Amino acid sequence: QVQLVESGGGLVQAGGSLRLSCAASGISFDPYTMAWYRQAPGKEREFVARIASGGGTNAADSVKGRFTISRDNAKNTLYLQMNSLKPEDTAVYYCNARYFTSNFWGQGTQVTVSS
């Protein structure tokens, strides 16, 4: 059974930092492209950042220079370091694992940034 379990969300003031984690089980983590998405109230889910199996990354323009995605294949864990948080970063953040036709999602973790 595949599980992606996010953690690390919470309430933080604008300008603060949070580190999200996504622990994966039930998959061979290494070859998967891992990503973070987010969904704010009343909005569609949007791409945040992605890291390929080889370590290459890309991120949405809205978070470039503030968010850093990384992965630890030995721990089957994905991370998202979020700095200089803004109220518009408030959303539920979801972990995604993709490999060919396999596509898995976590349940999400809430991030709330107060002004």
mmCIF file with all atom_site columns, C-alpha atoms in Angstrom:
data_model
loop_
_atom_site.group_PDB
_atom_site.id
_atom_site.type_symbol
_atom_site.label_atom_id
_atom_site.label_alt_id
_atom_site.label_comp_id
_atom_site.label_asym_id
_atom_site.label_entity_id
_atom_site.label_seq_id
_atom_site.pdbx_PDB_ins_code
_atom_site.Cartn_x
_atom_site.Cartn_y
_atom_site.Cartn_z
_atom_site.occupancy
_atom_site.B_iso_or_equiv
_atom_site.pdbx_formal_charge
_atom_site.auth_seq_id
_atom_site.auth_comp_id
_atom_site.auth_asym_id
_atom_site.auth_atom_id
_atom_site.pdbx_PDB_model_num
ATOM 1   C CA . GLN A 1 1   ? 0.000   0.000  0.000   1.00 0.00 ? 1   GLN A CA 1
ATOM 2   C CA . VAL A 1 2   ? 1.431   3.329  -1.080  1.00 0.00 ? 2   VAL A CA 1
ATOM 3   C CA . GLN A 1 3   ? 1.434   6.099  1.501   1.00 0.00 ? 3   GLN A CA 1
ATOM 4   C CA . LEU A 1 4   ? 2.653   9.664  1.282   1.00 0.00 ? 4   LEU A CA 1
ATOM 5   C CA . VAL A 1 5   ? 2.427   11.377 4.652   1.00 0.00 ? 5   VAL A CA 1
ATOM 6   C CA . GLU A 1 6   ? 3.036   15.109 4.873   1.00 0.00 ? 6   GLU A CA 1
ATOM 7   C CA . SER A 1 7   ? 4.023   16.889 8.068   1.00 0.00 ? 7   SER A CA 1
ATOM 8   C CA . GLY A 1 8   ? 5.461   20.193 9.215   1.00 0.00 ? 8   GLY A CA 1
ATOM 9   C CA . GLY A 1 9   ? 2.587   22.512 8.415   1.00 0.00 ? 9   GLY A CA 1
ATOM 10  C CA . GLY A 1 10  ? 1.249   25.051 10.861  1.00 0.00 ? 10  GLY A CA 1
ATOM 11  C CA . LEU A 1 11  ? 0.615   28.700 11.606  1.00 0.00 ? 11  LEU A CA 1
ATOM 12  C CA . VAL A 1 12  ? 3.434   31.176 11.051  1.00 0.00 ? 12  VAL A CA 1
ATOM 13  C CA . GLN A 1 13  ? 3.741   34.939 10.771  1.00 0.00 ? 13  GLN A CA 1
ATOM 14  C CA . ALA A 1 14  ? 4.603   36.595 7.501   1.00 0.00 ? 14  ALA A CA 1
ATOM 15  C CA . GLY A 1 15  ? 8.351   36.516 6.951   1.00 0.00 ? 15  GLY A CA 1
ATOM 16  C CA . GLY A 1 16  ? 8.729   33.288 8.882   1.00 0.00 ? 16  GLY A CA 1
ATOM 17  C CA . SER A 1 17  ? 9.826   29.830 7.800   1.00 0.00 ? 17  SER A CA 1
ATOM 18  C CA . LEU A 1 18  ? 8.487   26.298 7.783   1.00 0.00 ? 18  LEU A CA 1
ATOM 19  C CA . ARG A 1 19  ? 9.905   22.984 6.619   1.00 0.00 ? 19  ARG A CA 1
ATOM 20  C CA . LEU A 1 20  ? 7.505   20.451 5.203   1.00 0.00 ? 20  LEU A CA 1
ATOM 21  C CA . SER A 1 21  ? 8.297   16.746 5.007   1.00 0.00 ? 21  SER A CA 1
ATOM 22  C CA . CYS A 1 22  ? 6.703   13.950 3.018   1.00 0.00 ? 22  CYS A CA 1
ATOM 23  C CA . ALA A 1 23  ? 7.479   10.400 4.106   1.00 0.00 ? 23  ALA A CA 1
ATOM 24  C CA . ALA A 1 24  ? 6.879   7.811  1.399   1.00 0.00 ? 24  ALA A CA 1
ATOM 25  C CA . SER A 1 25  ? 6.235   4.126  1.889   1.00 0.00 ? 25  SER A CA 1
ATOM 26  C CA . GLY A 1 26  ? 5.091   1.309  -0.374  1.00 0.00 ? 26  GLY A CA 1
ATOM 27  C CA . ILE A 1 27  ? 7.048   2.589  -3.382  1.00 0.00 ? 27  ILE A CA 1
ATOM 28  C CA . SER A 1 28  ? 10.604  2.334  -4.602  1.00 0.00 ? 28  SER A CA 1
ATOM 29  C CA . PHE A 1 29  ? 11.295  6.011  -3.895  1.00 0.00 ? 29  PHE A CA 1
ATOM 30  C CA . ASP A 1 30  ? 14.454  6.581  -5.920  1.00 0.00 ? 30  ASP A CA 1
ATOM 31  C CA . PRO A 1 31  ? 13.100  6.672  -9.489  1.00 0.00 ? 31  PRO A CA 1
ATOM 32  C CA . TYR A 1 32  ? 10.033  8.750  -8.674  1.00 0.00 ? 32  TYR A CA 1
ATOM 33  C CA . THR A 1 33  ? 9.767   12.398 -9.590  1.00 0.00 ? 33  THR A CA 1
ATOM 34  C CA . MET A 1 34  ? 8.547   14.078 -6.417  1.00 0.00 ? 34  MET A CA 1
ATOM 35  C CA . ALA A 1 35  ? 6.681   17.344 -6.209  1.00 0.00 ? 35  ALA A CA 1
ATOM 36  C CA . TRP A 1 36  ? 4.799   19.717 -3.966  1.00 0.00 ? 36  TRP A CA 1
ATOM 37  C CA . TYR A 1 37  ? 1.470   21.246 -4.942  1.00 0.00 ? 37  TYR A CA 1
ATOM 38  C CA . ARG A 1 38  ? -0.806  23.530 -2.976  1.00 0.00 ? 38  ARG A CA 1
ATOM 39  C CA . GLN A 1 39  ? -4.450  24.477 -2.927  1.00 0.00 ? 39  GLN A CA 1
ATOM 40  C CA . ALA A 1 40  ? -5.784  27.653 -1.379  1.00 0.00 ? 40  ALA A CA 1
ATOM 41  C CA . PRO A 1 41  ? -9.441  28.015 -0.407  1.00 0.00 ? 41  PRO A CA 1
ATOM 42  C CA . GLY A 1 42  ? -11.608 28.556 -3.479  1.00 0.00 ? 42  GLY A CA 1
ATOM 43  C CA . LYS A 1 43  ? -8.712  28.006 -5.871  1.00 0.00 ? 43  LYS A CA 1
ATOM 44  C CA . GLU A 1 44  ? -7.440  25.154 -7.991  1.00 0.00 ? 44  GLU A CA 1
ATOM 45  C CA . ARG A 1 45  ? -4.499  23.046 -6.955  1.00 0.00 ? 45  ARG A CA 1
ATOM 46  C CA . GLU A 1 46  ? -1.284  24.567 -8.277  1.00 0.00 ? 46  GLU A CA 1
ATOM 47  C CA . PHE A 1 47  ? 2.272   23.394 -8.813  1.00 0.00 ? 47  PHE A CA 1
ATOM 48  C CA . VAL A 1 48  ? 4.878   24.575 -6.303  1.00 0.00 ? 48  VAL A CA 1
ATOM 49  C CA . ALA A 1 49  ? 8.127   22.691 -6.938  1.00 0.00 ? 49  ALA A CA 1
ATOM 50  C CA . ARG A 1 50  ? 9.447   19.457 -8.413  1.00 0.00 ? 50  ARG A CA 1
ATOM 51  C CA . ILE A 1 51  ? 12.570  17.343 -7.998  1.00 0.00 ? 51  ILE A CA 1
ATOM 52  C CA . ALA A 1 52  ? 13.520  14.583 -10.399 1.00 0.00 ? 52  ALA A CA 1
ATOM 53  C CA . SER A 1 53  ? 15.122  11.303 -9.467  1.00 0.00 ? 53  SER A CA 1
ATOM 54  C CA . GLY A 1 54  ? 18.491  12.690 -10.518 1.00 0.00 ? 54  GLY A CA 1
ATOM 55  C CA . GLY A 1 55  ? 18.079  15.768 -8.341  1.00 0.00 ? 55  GLY A CA 1
ATOM 56  C CA . GLY A 1 56  ? 17.156  18.366 -10.943 1.00 0.00 ? 56  GLY A CA 1
ATOM 57  C CA . THR A 1 57  ? 14.611  20.858 -9.661  1.00 0.00 ? 57  THR A CA 1
ATOM 58  C CA . ASN A 1 58  ? 12.204  23.470 -10.873 1.00 0.00 ? 58  ASN A CA 1
ATOM 59  C CA . ALA A 1 59  ? 9.761   25.716 -9.063  1.00 0.00 ? 59  ALA A CA 1
ATOM 60  C CA . ALA A 1 60  ? 6.868   28.033 -9.709  1.00 0.00 ? 60  ALA A CA 1
ATOM 61  C CA . ASP A 1 61  ? 7.812   31.656 -10.270 1.00 0.00 ? 61  ASP A CA 1
ATOM 62  C CA . SER A 1 62  ? 5.807   32.665 -7.196  1.00 0.00 ? 62  SER A CA 1
ATOM 63  C CA . VAL A 1 63  ? 8.112   30.721 -4.867  1.00 0.00 ? 63  VAL A CA 1
ATOM 64  C CA . LYS A 1 64  ? 11.498  30.947 -6.608  1.00 0.00 ? 64  LYS A CA 1
ATOM 65  C CA . GLY A 1 65  ? 14.156  32.290 -4.282  1.00 0.00 ? 65  GLY A CA 1
ATOM 66  C CA . ARG A 1 66  ? 12.023  31.554 -1.206  1.00 0.00 ? 66  ARG A CA 1
ATOM 67  C CA . PHE A 1 67  ? 11.235  27.813 -1.328  1.00 0.00 ? 67  PHE A CA 1
ATOM 68  C CA . THR A 1 68  ? 13.726  24.974 -1.751  1.00 0.00 ? 68  THR A CA 1
ATOM 69  C CA . ILE A 1 69  ? 12.754  21.407 -2.591  1.00 0.00 ? 69  ILE A CA 1
ATOM 70  C CA . SER A 1 70  ? 15.027  18.514 -1.675  1.00 0.00 ? 70  SER A CA 1
ATOM 71  C CA . ARG A 1 71  ? 14.900  14.765 -1.185  1.00 0.00 ? 71  ARG A CA 1
ATOM 72  C CA . ASP A 1 72  ? 16.669  12.143 0.883   1.00 0.00 ? 72  ASP A CA 1
ATOM 73  C CA . ASN A 1 73  ? 16.446  8.852  -0.995  1.00 0.00 ? 73  ASN A CA 1
ATOM 74  C CA . ALA A 1 74  ? 17.956  6.933  1.918   1.00 0.00 ? 74  ALA A CA 1
ATOM 75  C CA . LYS A 1 75  ? 15.047  8.058  4.101   1.00 0.00 ? 75  LYS A CA 1
ATOM 76  C CA . ASN A 1 76  ? 12.362  7.962  1.369   1.00 0.00 ? 76  ASN A CA 1
ATOM 77  C CA . THR A 1 77  ? 11.540  11.538 2.294   1.00 0.00 ? 77  THR A CA 1
ATOM 78  C CA . LEU A 1 78  ? 10.793  14.714 0.375   1.00 0.00 ? 78  LEU A CA 1
ATOM 79  C CA . TYR A 1 79  ? 11.241  18.176 1.874   1.00 0.00 ? 79  TYR A CA 1
ATOM 80  C CA . LEU A 1 80  ? 10.138  21.718 1.177   1.00 0.00 ? 80  LEU A CA 1
ATOM 81  C CA . GLN A 1 81  ? 11.990  24.496 2.978   1.00 0.00 ? 81  GLN A CA 1
ATOM 82  C CA . MET A 1 82  ? 9.820   27.601 2.896   1.00 0.00 ? 82  MET A CA 1
ATOM 83  C CA . ASN A 1 83  ? 11.347  30.952 3.821   1.00 0.00 ? 83  ASN A CA 1
ATOM 84  C CA . SER A 1 84  ? 10.051  34.510 3.701   1.00 0.00 ? 84  SER A CA 1
ATOM 85  C CA . LEU A 1 85  ? 6.503   33.226 3.843   1.00 0.00 ? 85  LEU A CA 1
ATOM 86  C CA . LYS A 1 86  ? 3.685   35.483 2.676   1.00 0.00 ? 86  LYS A CA 1
ATOM 87  C CA . PRO A 1 87  ? -0.039  35.404 3.480   1.00 0.00 ? 87  PRO A CA 1
ATOM 88  C CA . GLU A 1 88  ? -0.672  34.325 -0.119  1.00 0.00 ? 88  GLU A CA 1
ATOM 89  C CA . ASP A 1 89  ? 1.283   31.129 0.596   1.00 0.00 ? 89  ASP A CA 1
ATOM 90  C CA . THR A 1 90  ? -1.581  30.010 2.827   1.00 0.00 ? 90  THR A CA 1
ATOM 91  C CA . ALA A 1 91  ? -2.870  26.705 1.459   1.00 0.00 ? 91  ALA A CA 1
ATOM 92  C CA . VAL A 1 92  ? -3.005  22.974 1.946   1.00 0.00 ? 92  VAL A CA 1
ATOM 93  C CA . TYR A 1 93  ? 0.286   21.574 0.656   1.00 0.00 ? 93  TYR A CA 1
ATOM 94  C CA . TYR A 1 94  ? 0.268   18.179 -1.044  1.00 0.00 ? 94  TYR A CA 1
ATOM 95  C CA . CYS A 1 95  ? 3.070   15.759 -1.801  1.00 0.00 ? 95  CYS A CA 1
ATOM 96  C CA . ASN A 1 96  ? 3.018   14.035 -5.195  1.00 0.00 ? 96  ASN A CA 1
ATOM 97  C CA . ALA A 1 97  ? 4.972   11.035 -6.496  1.00 0.00 ? 97  ALA A CA 1
ATOM 98  C CA . ARG A 1 98  ? 5.026   10.262 -10.200 1.00 0.00 ? 98  ARG A CA 1
ATOM 99  C CA . TYR A 1 99  ? 6.727   7.531  -12.252 1.00 0.00 ? 99  TYR A CA 1
ATOM 100 C CA . PHE A 1 100 ? 5.407   6.713  -15.722 1.00 0.00 ? 100 PHE A CA 1
ATOM 101 C CA . THR A 1 101 ? 1.704   5.916  -15.171 1.00 0.00 ? 101 THR A CA 1
ATOM 102 C CA . SER A 1 102 ? 1.982   5.733  -11.391 1.00 0.00 ? 102 SER A CA 1
ATOM 103 C CA . ASN A 1 103 ? 0.756   8.882  -9.698  1.00 0.00 ? 103 ASN A CA 1
ATOM 104 C CA . PHE A 1 104 ? 0.232   9.166  -5.941  1.00 0.00 ? 104 PHE A CA 1
ATOM 105 C CA . TRP A 1 105 ? -0.900  11.956 -3.623  1.00 0.00 ? 105 TRP A CA 1
ATOM 106 C CA . GLY A 1 106 ? -0.655  12.576 0.074   1.00 0.00 ? 106 GLY A CA 1
ATOM 107 C CA . GLN A 1 107 ? -3.480  13.865 2.249   1.00 0.00 ? 107 GLN A CA 1
ATOM 108 C CA . GLY A 1 108 ? -1.995  17.323 2.622   1.00 0.00 ? 108 GLY A CA 1
ATOM 109 C CA . THR A 1 109 ? -0.777  19.560 5.421   1.00 0.00 ? 109 THR A CA 1
ATOM 110 C CA . GLN A 1 110 ? -2.178  22.998 6.202   1.00 0.00 ? 110 GLN A CA 1
ATOM 111 C CA . VAL A 1 111 ? 0.089   26.036 6.059   1.00 0.00 ? 111 VAL A CA 1
ATOM 112 C CA . THR A 1 112 ? -1.345  29.297 7.326   1.00 0.00 ? 112 THR A CA 1
ATOM 113 C CA . VAL A 1 113 ? 0.614   32.542 7.114   1.00 0.00 ? 113 VAL A CA 1
ATOM 114 C CA . SER A 1 114 ? -0.714  35.453 9.141   1.00 0.00 ? 114 SER A CA 1
ATOM 115 C CA . SER A 1 115 ? -0.057  39.073 8.196   1.00 0.00 ? 115 SER A CA 1
#
